[in-house]
């Protein structure tokens, strides 16, 4: 998929929310307000630029975000533009990353997914969450299982499941198995609902997904934590 186009779309959608109440609490991000989330996103954009251009992941500074709303909007927009320019090179170009592949292509995908989730967070904070693109949300579910969950296990932040669970997206046809052996349960739903569940924006047993098989074993398999 065209990750750069998806990233540009989600970056702009996030930026549009910053005209709202910056003191609004962000429900699933601890004690953050919308301002804090904007600072996180802008700093993350510039962090990835450094990863691509300088080959390291040491420079991350949320303190650069201005408090004034107009200045914050301009600062965030510039970080977004700088990020897109940095990623507008051959996706096979070497870059520092925190997980394979060590390429610009990794960051195109990762940043598109990071922005998708936090765009939803920001819109949800001001009561105007809009639907996710089905293709991007489906890829987001895939990223949980091919990148984020394995990284959590490798870093010792999670234990691998003892049994397998199948995850199925009813709107895109995507399916994934997490854990060893044959799945003992299946959870299915729209890609957006699955992604929000896996990123802890909805509970594992939310009404927007359906379980069949050994539901309790499936819940244990997804206990994770799957993502940071």
PDB file of C-alpha atoms in Angstrom:
ATOM      1  CA  UNK A   1       0.000   0.000   0.000  1.00  0.00           C
ATOM      2  CA  UNK A   2       1.005   3.635  -0.388  1.00  0.00           C
ATOM      3  CA  UNK A   3       2.157   4.332   3.169  1.00  0.00           C
ATOM      4  CA  UNK A   4       3.325   7.847   2.344  1.00  0.00           C
ATOM      5  CA  UNK A   5      -0.127   8.823   1.098  1.00  0.00           C
ATOM      6  CA  UNK A   6      -1.740   7.230   4.148  1.00  0.00           C
ATOM      7  CA  UNK A   7       0.725   8.973   6.447  1.00  0.00           C
ATOM      8  CA  UNK A   8       0.094  12.360   4.852  1.00  0.00           C
ATOM      9  CA  UNK A   9      -3.657  11.905   5.209  1.00  0.00           C
ATOM     10  CA  UNK A  10      -3.458  10.905   8.867  1.00  0.00           C
ATOM     11  CA  UNK A  11      -0.943  13.623   9.739  1.00  0.00           C
ATOM     12  CA  UNK A  12      -3.253  16.253   8.285  1.00  0.00           C
ATOM     13  CA  UNK A  13      -6.292  14.808  10.052  1.00  0.00           C
ATOM     14  CA  UNK A  14      -4.446  14.902  13.374  1.00  0.00           C
ATOM     15  CA  UNK A  15      -3.380  18.483  12.753  1.00  0.00           C
ATOM     16  CA  UNK A  16      -6.968  19.529  12.085  1.00  0.00           C
ATOM     17  CA  UNK A  17      -7.941  18.510  15.631  1.00  0.00           C
ATOM     18  CA  UNK A  18      -5.434  20.938  17.136  1.00  0.00           C
ATOM     19  CA  UNK A  19      -7.819  23.824  16.515  1.00  0.00           C
ATOM     20  CA  UNK A  20      -9.919  22.360  19.353  1.00  0.00           C
ATOM     21  CA  UNK A  21      -9.568  22.398  23.136  1.00  0.00           C
ATOM     22  CA  UNK A  22      -5.935  21.531  23.872  1.00  0.00           C
ATOM     23  CA  UNK A  23      -6.794  20.865  27.515  1.00  0.00           C
ATOM     24  CA  UNK A  24      -9.154  18.016  26.573  1.00  0.00           C
ATOM     25  CA  UNK A  25      -8.093  14.759  28.277  1.00  0.00           C
ATOM     26  CA  UNK A  26      -6.994  11.918  25.995  1.00  0.00           C
ATOM     27  CA  UNK A  27      -8.842   8.906  27.342  1.00  0.00           C
ATOM     28  CA  UNK A  28      -6.373   6.122  26.610  1.00  0.00           C
ATOM     29  CA  UNK A  29      -3.069   7.955  27.110  1.00  0.00           C
ATOM     30  CA  UNK A  30      -2.726   8.203  30.877  1.00  0.00           C
ATOM     31  CA  UNK A  31      -3.045  11.761  32.132  1.00  0.00           C
ATOM     32  CA  UNK A  32      -2.257  13.377  28.778  1.00  0.00           C
ATOM     33  CA  UNK A  33      -4.225  16.258  27.346  1.00  0.00           C
ATOM     34  CA  UNK A  34      -4.578  16.979  23.647  1.00  0.00           C
ATOM     35  CA  UNK A  35      -1.614  19.345  23.991  1.00  0.00           C
ATOM     36  CA  UNK A  36       0.534  16.540  25.407  1.00  0.00           C
ATOM     37  CA  UNK A  37      -0.481  14.255  22.551  1.00  0.00           C
ATOM     38  CA  UNK A  38       0.411  16.960  20.019  1.00  0.00           C
ATOM     39  CA  UNK A  39       3.815  17.377  21.668  1.00  0.00           C
ATOM     40  CA  UNK A  40       4.321  13.612  21.509  1.00  0.00           C
ATOM     41  CA  UNK A  41       3.379  13.429  17.849  1.00  0.00           C
ATOM     42  CA  UNK A  42       5.530  16.357  16.767  1.00  0.00           C
ATOM     43  CA  UNK A  43       8.524  15.116  18.730  1.00  0.00           C
ATOM     44  CA  UNK A  44       8.016  11.645  17.292  1.00  0.00           C
ATOM     45  CA  UNK A  45       7.952  13.040  13.764  1.00  0.00           C
ATOM     46  CA  UNK A  46      11.309  14.738  14.297  1.00  0.00           C
ATOM     47  CA  UNK A  47      12.723  11.667  16.081  1.00  0.00           C
ATOM     48  CA  UNK A  48      12.054   9.601  12.952  1.00  0.00           C
ATOM     49  CA  UNK A  49      13.669  12.268  10.769  1.00  0.00           C
ATOM     50  CA  UNK A  50      16.815  11.896  12.887  1.00  0.00           C
ATOM     51  CA  UNK A  51      16.608   8.115  12.627  1.00  0.00           C
ATOM     52  CA  UNK A  52      16.551   8.374   8.842  1.00  0.00           C
ATOM     53  CA  UNK A  53      19.040  11.193   8.310  1.00  0.00           C
ATOM     54  CA  UNK A  54      21.519  10.583  11.143  1.00  0.00           C
ATOM     55  CA  UNK A  55      21.096   6.862  11.784  1.00  0.00           C
ATOM     56  CA  UNK A  56      20.280   6.901  15.499  1.00  0.00           C
ATOM     57  CA  UNK A  57      17.300   7.130  17.840  1.00  0.00           C
ATOM     58  CA  UNK A  58      18.691   9.391  20.547  1.00  0.00           C
ATOM     59  CA  UNK A  59      16.984  12.722  19.864  1.00  0.00           C
ATOM     60  CA  UNK A  60      13.456  12.880  21.255  1.00  0.00           C
ATOM     61  CA  UNK A  61      12.285  16.179  22.723  1.00  0.00           C
ATOM     62  CA  UNK A  62       8.661  16.940  23.574  1.00  0.00           C
ATOM     63  CA  UNK A  63       9.807  20.170  25.211  1.00  0.00           C
ATOM     64  CA  UNK A  64      10.083  21.879  21.828  1.00  0.00           C
ATOM     65  CA  UNK A  65       6.292  22.091  21.468  1.00  0.00           C
ATOM     66  CA  UNK A  66       5.083  25.687  21.966  1.00  0.00           C
ATOM     67  CA  UNK A  67       2.191  26.305  24.371  1.00  0.00           C
ATOM     68  CA  UNK A  68       0.490  28.947  22.246  1.00  0.00           C
ATOM     69  CA  UNK A  69      -2.185  27.262  20.112  1.00  0.00           C
ATOM     70  CA  UNK A  70      -1.344  29.063  16.873  1.00  0.00           C
ATOM     71  CA  UNK A  71       2.354  28.413  17.318  1.00  0.00           C
ATOM     72  CA  UNK A  72       1.679  24.774  18.208  1.00  0.00           C
ATOM     73  CA  UNK A  73      -0.318  24.281  15.021  1.00  0.00           C
ATOM     74  CA  UNK A  74       2.496  25.752  12.936  1.00  0.00           C
ATOM     75  CA  UNK A  75       5.152  23.717  14.761  1.00  0.00           C
ATOM     76  CA  UNK A  76       3.258  20.456  14.358  1.00  0.00           C
ATOM     77  CA  UNK A  77       2.579  21.146  10.658  1.00  0.00           C
ATOM     78  CA  UNK A  78       6.278  21.756  10.064  1.00  0.00           C
ATOM     79  CA  UNK A  79       7.244  18.510  11.831  1.00  0.00           C
ATOM     80  CA  UNK A  80       4.752  16.655   9.647  1.00  0.00           C
ATOM     81  CA  UNK A  81       6.118  18.215   6.462  1.00  0.00           C
ATOM     82  CA  UNK A  82       9.695  17.509   7.532  1.00  0.00           C
ATOM     83  CA  UNK A  83       8.818  13.875   8.229  1.00  0.00           C
ATOM     84  CA  UNK A  84       7.160  13.337   4.861  1.00  0.00           C
ATOM     85  CA  UNK A  85      10.135  14.892   3.068  1.00  0.00           C
ATOM     86  CA  UNK A  86      12.567  12.653   4.964  1.00  0.00           C
ATOM     87  CA  UNK A  87      10.570   9.540   4.074  1.00  0.00           C
ATOM     88  CA  UNK A  88      10.179  10.520   0.405  1.00  0.00           C
ATOM     89  CA  UNK A  89      13.229   8.508  -0.633  1.00  0.00           C
ATOM     90  CA  UNK A  90      13.702   4.915  -1.761  1.00  0.00           C
ATOM     91  CA  UNK A  91      12.001   2.819   0.969  1.00  0.00           C
ATOM     92  CA  UNK A  92      14.963   0.406   0.905  1.00  0.00           C
ATOM     93  CA  UNK A  93      17.295   3.185   2.092  1.00  0.00           C
ATOM     94  CA  UNK A  94      19.091   2.246   5.317  1.00  0.00           C
ATOM     95  CA  UNK A  95      17.779   3.830   8.520  1.00  0.00           C
ATOM     96  CA  UNK A  96      17.997   3.291  12.252  1.00  0.00           C
ATOM     97  CA  UNK A  97      14.894   1.462  13.484  1.00  0.00           C
ATOM     98  CA  UNK A  98      13.911  -0.320  16.684  1.00  0.00           C
ATOM     99  CA  UNK A  99      12.901  -3.513  14.830  1.00  0.00           C
ATOM    100  CA  UNK A 100      13.636  -5.057  11.417  1.00  0.00           C
ATOM    101  CA  UNK A 101      13.711  -4.124   8.631  1.00  0.00           C
ATOM    102  CA  UNK A 102      16.312  -1.372   9.134  1.00  0.00           C
ATOM    103  CA  UNK A 103      14.988   0.756   6.306  1.00  0.00           C
ATOM    104  CA  UNK A 104      12.996   3.877   5.521  1.00  0.00           C
ATOM    105  CA  UNK A 105      10.166   1.538   4.534  1.00  0.00           C
ATOM    106  CA  UNK A 106       9.853   0.464   8.164  1.00  0.00           C
ATOM    107  CA  UNK A 107       9.259   4.063   9.195  1.00  0.00           C
ATOM    108  CA  UNK A 108       6.755   4.729   6.430  1.00  0.00           C
ATOM    109  CA  UNK A 109       4.594   1.942   7.781  1.00  0.00           C
ATOM    110  CA  UNK A 110       5.246   2.489  11.503  1.00  0.00           C
ATOM    111  CA  UNK A 111       4.626   6.201  11.368  1.00  0.00           C
ATOM    112  CA  UNK A 112       1.435   5.761   9.340  1.00  0.00           C
ATOM    113  CA  UNK A 113       0.161   3.349  11.982  1.00  0.00           C
ATOM    114  CA  UNK A 114       1.283   5.512  14.909  1.00  0.00           C
ATOM    115  CA  UNK A 115      -0.482   8.509  13.416  1.00  0.00           C
ATOM    116  CA  UNK A 116      -3.628   6.508  12.676  1.00  0.00           C
ATOM    117  CA  UNK A 117      -4.008   5.456  16.319  1.00  0.00           C
ATOM    118  CA  UNK A 118      -3.216   8.886  17.717  1.00  0.00           C
ATOM    119  CA  UNK A 119      -5.439  10.629  15.169  1.00  0.00           C
ATOM    120  CA  UNK A 120      -8.258   8.491  16.550  1.00  0.00           C
ATOM    121  CA  UNK A 121      -7.164   9.362  20.104  1.00  0.00           C
ATOM    122  CA  UNK A 122      -7.205  13.074  19.317  1.00  0.00           C
ATOM    123  CA  UNK A 123     -10.586  13.000  17.586  1.00  0.00           C
ATOM    124  CA  UNK A 124     -12.027  10.850  20.351  1.00  0.00           C
ATOM    125  CA  UNK A 125     -10.777  13.389  22.910  1.00  0.00           C
ATOM    126  CA  UNK A 126     -12.871  16.136  21.311  1.00  0.00           C
ATOM    127  CA  UNK A 127     -15.838  13.866  20.536  1.00  0.00           C
ATOM    128  CA  UNK A 128     -15.423  13.622  16.781  1.00  0.00           C
ATOM    129  CA  UNK A 129     -13.758  10.291  15.986  1.00  0.00           C
ATOM    130  CA  UNK A 130     -14.022   9.458  12.284  1.00  0.00           C
ATOM    131  CA  UNK A 131     -13.778   6.021  10.643  1.00  0.00           C
ATOM    132  CA  UNK A 132     -10.429   4.459   9.852  1.00  0.00           C
ATOM    133  CA  UNK A 133      -9.448   3.457   6.332  1.00  0.00           C
ATOM    134  CA  UNK A 134     -10.124  -0.292   6.119  1.00  0.00           C
ATOM    135  CA  UNK A 135      -6.880  -1.123   4.310  1.00  0.00           C
ATOM    136  CA  UNK A 136      -4.744   0.859   6.739  1.00  0.00           C
ATOM    137  CA  UNK A 137      -6.556  -0.565   9.776  1.00  0.00           C
ATOM    138  CA  UNK A 138      -6.082  -4.094   8.435  1.00  0.00           C
ATOM    139  CA  UNK A 139      -2.376  -3.450   8.022  1.00  0.00           C
ATOM    140  CA  UNK A 140      -2.356  -2.073  11.558  1.00  0.00           C
ATOM    141  CA  UNK A 141      -3.676  -5.368  12.897  1.00  0.00           C
ATOM    142  CA  UNK A 142      -0.991  -7.182  10.913  1.00  0.00           C
ATOM    143  CA  UNK A 143       1.682  -4.894  12.385  1.00  0.00           C
ATOM    144  CA  UNK A 144       0.602  -5.781  15.923  1.00  0.00           C
ATOM    145  CA  UNK A 145       1.410  -9.426  15.246  1.00  0.00           C
ATOM    146  CA  UNK A 146       4.434  -9.144  12.954  1.00  0.00           C
ATOM    147  CA  UNK A 147       6.204  -6.304  14.786  1.00  0.00           C
ATOM    148  CA  UNK A 148       4.750  -4.961  18.023  1.00  0.00           C
ATOM    149  CA  UNK A 149       3.883  -8.161  19.917  1.00  0.00           C
ATOM    150  CA  UNK A 150       7.157  -9.931  18.986  1.00  0.00           C
ATOM    151  CA  UNK A 151       9.076  -6.832  20.130  1.00  0.00           C
ATOM    152  CA  UNK A 152       7.254  -6.787  23.469  1.00  0.00           C
ATOM    153  CA  UNK A 153       8.173 -10.439  24.001  1.00  0.00           C
ATOM    154  CA  UNK A 154      11.787  -9.918  22.892  1.00  0.00           C
ATOM    155  CA  UNK A 155      12.199  -7.020  25.339  1.00  0.00           C
ATOM    156  CA  UNK A 156      10.799  -9.060  28.234  1.00  0.00           C
ATOM    157  CA  UNK A 157       7.695  -6.905  28.578  1.00  0.00           C
ATOM    158  CA  UNK A 158       5.339  -9.759  27.684  1.00  0.00           C
ATOM    159  CA  UNK A 159       5.260 -13.554  27.696  1.00  0.00           C
ATOM    160  CA  UNK A 160       4.401 -15.459  24.540  1.00  0.00           C
ATOM    161  CA  UNK A 161       0.959 -17.115  24.609  1.00  0.00           C
ATOM    162  CA  UNK A 162       0.725 -20.814  25.437  1.00  0.00           C
ATOM    163  CA  UNK A 163      -2.171 -21.364  23.025  1.00  0.00           C
ATOM    164  CA  UNK A 164      -3.123 -19.802  19.726  1.00  0.00           C
ATOM    165  CA  UNK A 165      -5.962 -17.460  18.923  1.00  0.00           C
ATOM    166  CA  UNK A 166      -7.166 -16.494  15.460  1.00  0.00           C
ATOM    167  CA  UNK A 167      -8.049 -12.894  14.652  1.00  0.00           C
ATOM    168  CA  UNK A 168     -10.287 -12.267  11.630  1.00  0.00           C
ATOM    169  CA  UNK A 169     -11.292  -8.983  10.008  1.00  0.00           C
ATOM    170  CA  UNK A 170     -14.815  -9.311   8.678  1.00  0.00           C
ATOM    171  CA  UNK A 171     -14.633  -6.288   6.369  1.00  0.00           C
ATOM    172  CA  UNK A 172     -11.282  -6.946   4.679  1.00  0.00           C
ATOM    173  CA  UNK A 173     -10.876 -10.718   4.910  1.00  0.00           C
ATOM    174  CA  UNK A 174      -7.569 -10.448   6.743  1.00  0.00           C
ATOM    175  CA  UNK A 175      -6.740 -13.112   9.320  1.00  0.00           C
ATOM    176  CA  UNK A 176      -3.848 -13.770  11.687  1.00  0.00           C
ATOM    177  CA  UNK A 177      -2.870 -16.421  14.230  1.00  0.00           C
ATOM    178  CA  UNK A 178      -1.138 -15.458  17.468  1.00  0.00           C
ATOM    179  CA  UNK A 179       0.424 -18.255  19.460  1.00  0.00           C
ATOM    180  CA  UNK A 180       1.545 -21.848  18.871  1.00  0.00           C
ATOM    181  CA  UNK A 181      -0.479 -24.689  17.341  1.00  0.00           C
ATOM    182  CA  UNK A 182      -4.033 -24.682  16.126  1.00  0.00           C
ATOM    183  CA  UNK A 183      -6.197 -21.790  17.329  1.00  0.00           C
ATOM    184  CA  UNK A 184      -8.420 -22.637  20.287  1.00  0.00           C
ATOM    185  CA  UNK A 185     -10.571 -19.548  19.744  1.00  0.00           C
ATOM    186  CA  UNK A 186     -11.341 -16.883  17.190  1.00  0.00           C
ATOM    187  CA  UNK A 187     -12.188 -13.218  17.607  1.00  0.00           C
ATOM    188  CA  UNK A 188     -13.685 -11.435  14.620  1.00  0.00           C
ATOM    189  CA  UNK A 189     -14.853  -7.929  13.810  1.00  0.00           C
ATOM    190  CA  UNK A 190     -14.200  -4.951  11.586  1.00  0.00           C
ATOM    191  CA  UNK A 191     -10.509  -4.155  11.140  1.00  0.00           C
ATOM    192  CA  UNK A 192     -10.958  -0.842  12.964  1.00  0.00           C
ATOM    193  CA  UNK A 193     -12.583  -2.481  15.978  1.00  0.00           C
ATOM    194  CA  UNK A 194      -9.909  -5.171  16.104  1.00  0.00           C
ATOM    195  CA  UNK A 195      -7.132  -2.577  15.904  1.00  0.00           C
ATOM    196  CA  UNK A 196      -8.654  -0.464  18.668  1.00  0.00           C
ATOM    197  CA  UNK A 197      -9.035  -3.577  20.808  1.00  0.00           C
ATOM    198  CA  UNK A 198      -5.447  -4.694  20.234  1.00  0.00           C
ATOM    199  CA  UNK A 199      -4.142  -1.196  21.047  1.00  0.00           C
ATOM    200  CA  UNK A 200      -6.181  -1.201  24.276  1.00  0.00           C
ATOM    201  CA  UNK A 201      -8.611   1.464  23.147  1.00  0.00           C
ATOM    202  CA  UNK A 202     -11.410  -1.055  23.625  1.00  0.00           C
ATOM    203  CA  UNK A 203     -11.596  -4.049  25.978  1.00  0.00           C
ATOM    204  CA  UNK A 204     -10.778  -7.500  24.599  1.00  0.00           C
ATOM    205  CA  UNK A 205     -14.405  -8.514  25.094  1.00  0.00           C
ATOM    206  CA  UNK A 206     -15.949  -5.382  23.591  1.00  0.00           C
ATOM    207  CA  UNK A 207     -19.382  -5.809  22.030  1.00  0.00           C
ATOM    208  CA  UNK A 208     -17.992  -4.768  18.641  1.00  0.00           C
ATOM    209  CA  UNK A 209     -16.108  -8.072  18.248  1.00  0.00           C
ATOM    210  CA  UNK A 210     -17.388 -11.645  18.366  1.00  0.00           C
ATOM    211  CA  UNK A 211     -15.746 -14.664  19.981  1.00  0.00           C
ATOM    212  CA  UNK A 212     -16.116 -18.350  19.147  1.00  0.00           C
ATOM    213  CA  UNK A 213     -14.332 -21.347  20.661  1.00  0.00           C
ATOM    214  CA  UNK A 214     -12.540 -21.214  24.012  1.00  0.00           C
ATOM    215  CA  UNK A 215     -13.027 -17.509  24.692  1.00  0.00           C
ATOM    216  CA  UNK A 216     -11.164 -17.491  28.013  1.00  0.00           C
ATOM    217  CA  UNK A 217      -8.119 -19.151  26.440  1.00  0.00           C
ATOM    218  CA  UNK A 218      -8.311 -16.661  23.597  1.00  0.00           C
ATOM    219  CA  UNK A 219      -8.387 -13.762  26.025  1.00  0.00           C
ATOM    220  CA  UNK A 220      -5.339 -15.153  27.799  1.00  0.00           C
ATOM    221  CA  UNK A 221      -3.504 -15.430  24.473  1.00  0.00           C
ATOM    222  CA  UNK A 222      -4.185 -11.758  23.781  1.00  0.00           C
ATOM    223  CA  UNK A 223      -3.382 -10.615  27.325  1.00  0.00           C
ATOM    224  CA  UNK A 224       0.063  -9.519  26.210  1.00  0.00           C
ATOM    225  CA  UNK A 225       0.665  -6.682  26.583  1.00  0.00           C
ATOM    226  CA  UNK A 226       0.812  -6.714  22.786  1.00  0.00           C
ATOM    227  CA  UNK A 227       1.862  -3.074  22.305  1.00  0.00           C
ATOM    228  CA  UNK A 228       3.823  -0.478  24.294  1.00  0.00           C
TER     229      UNK A 228
END
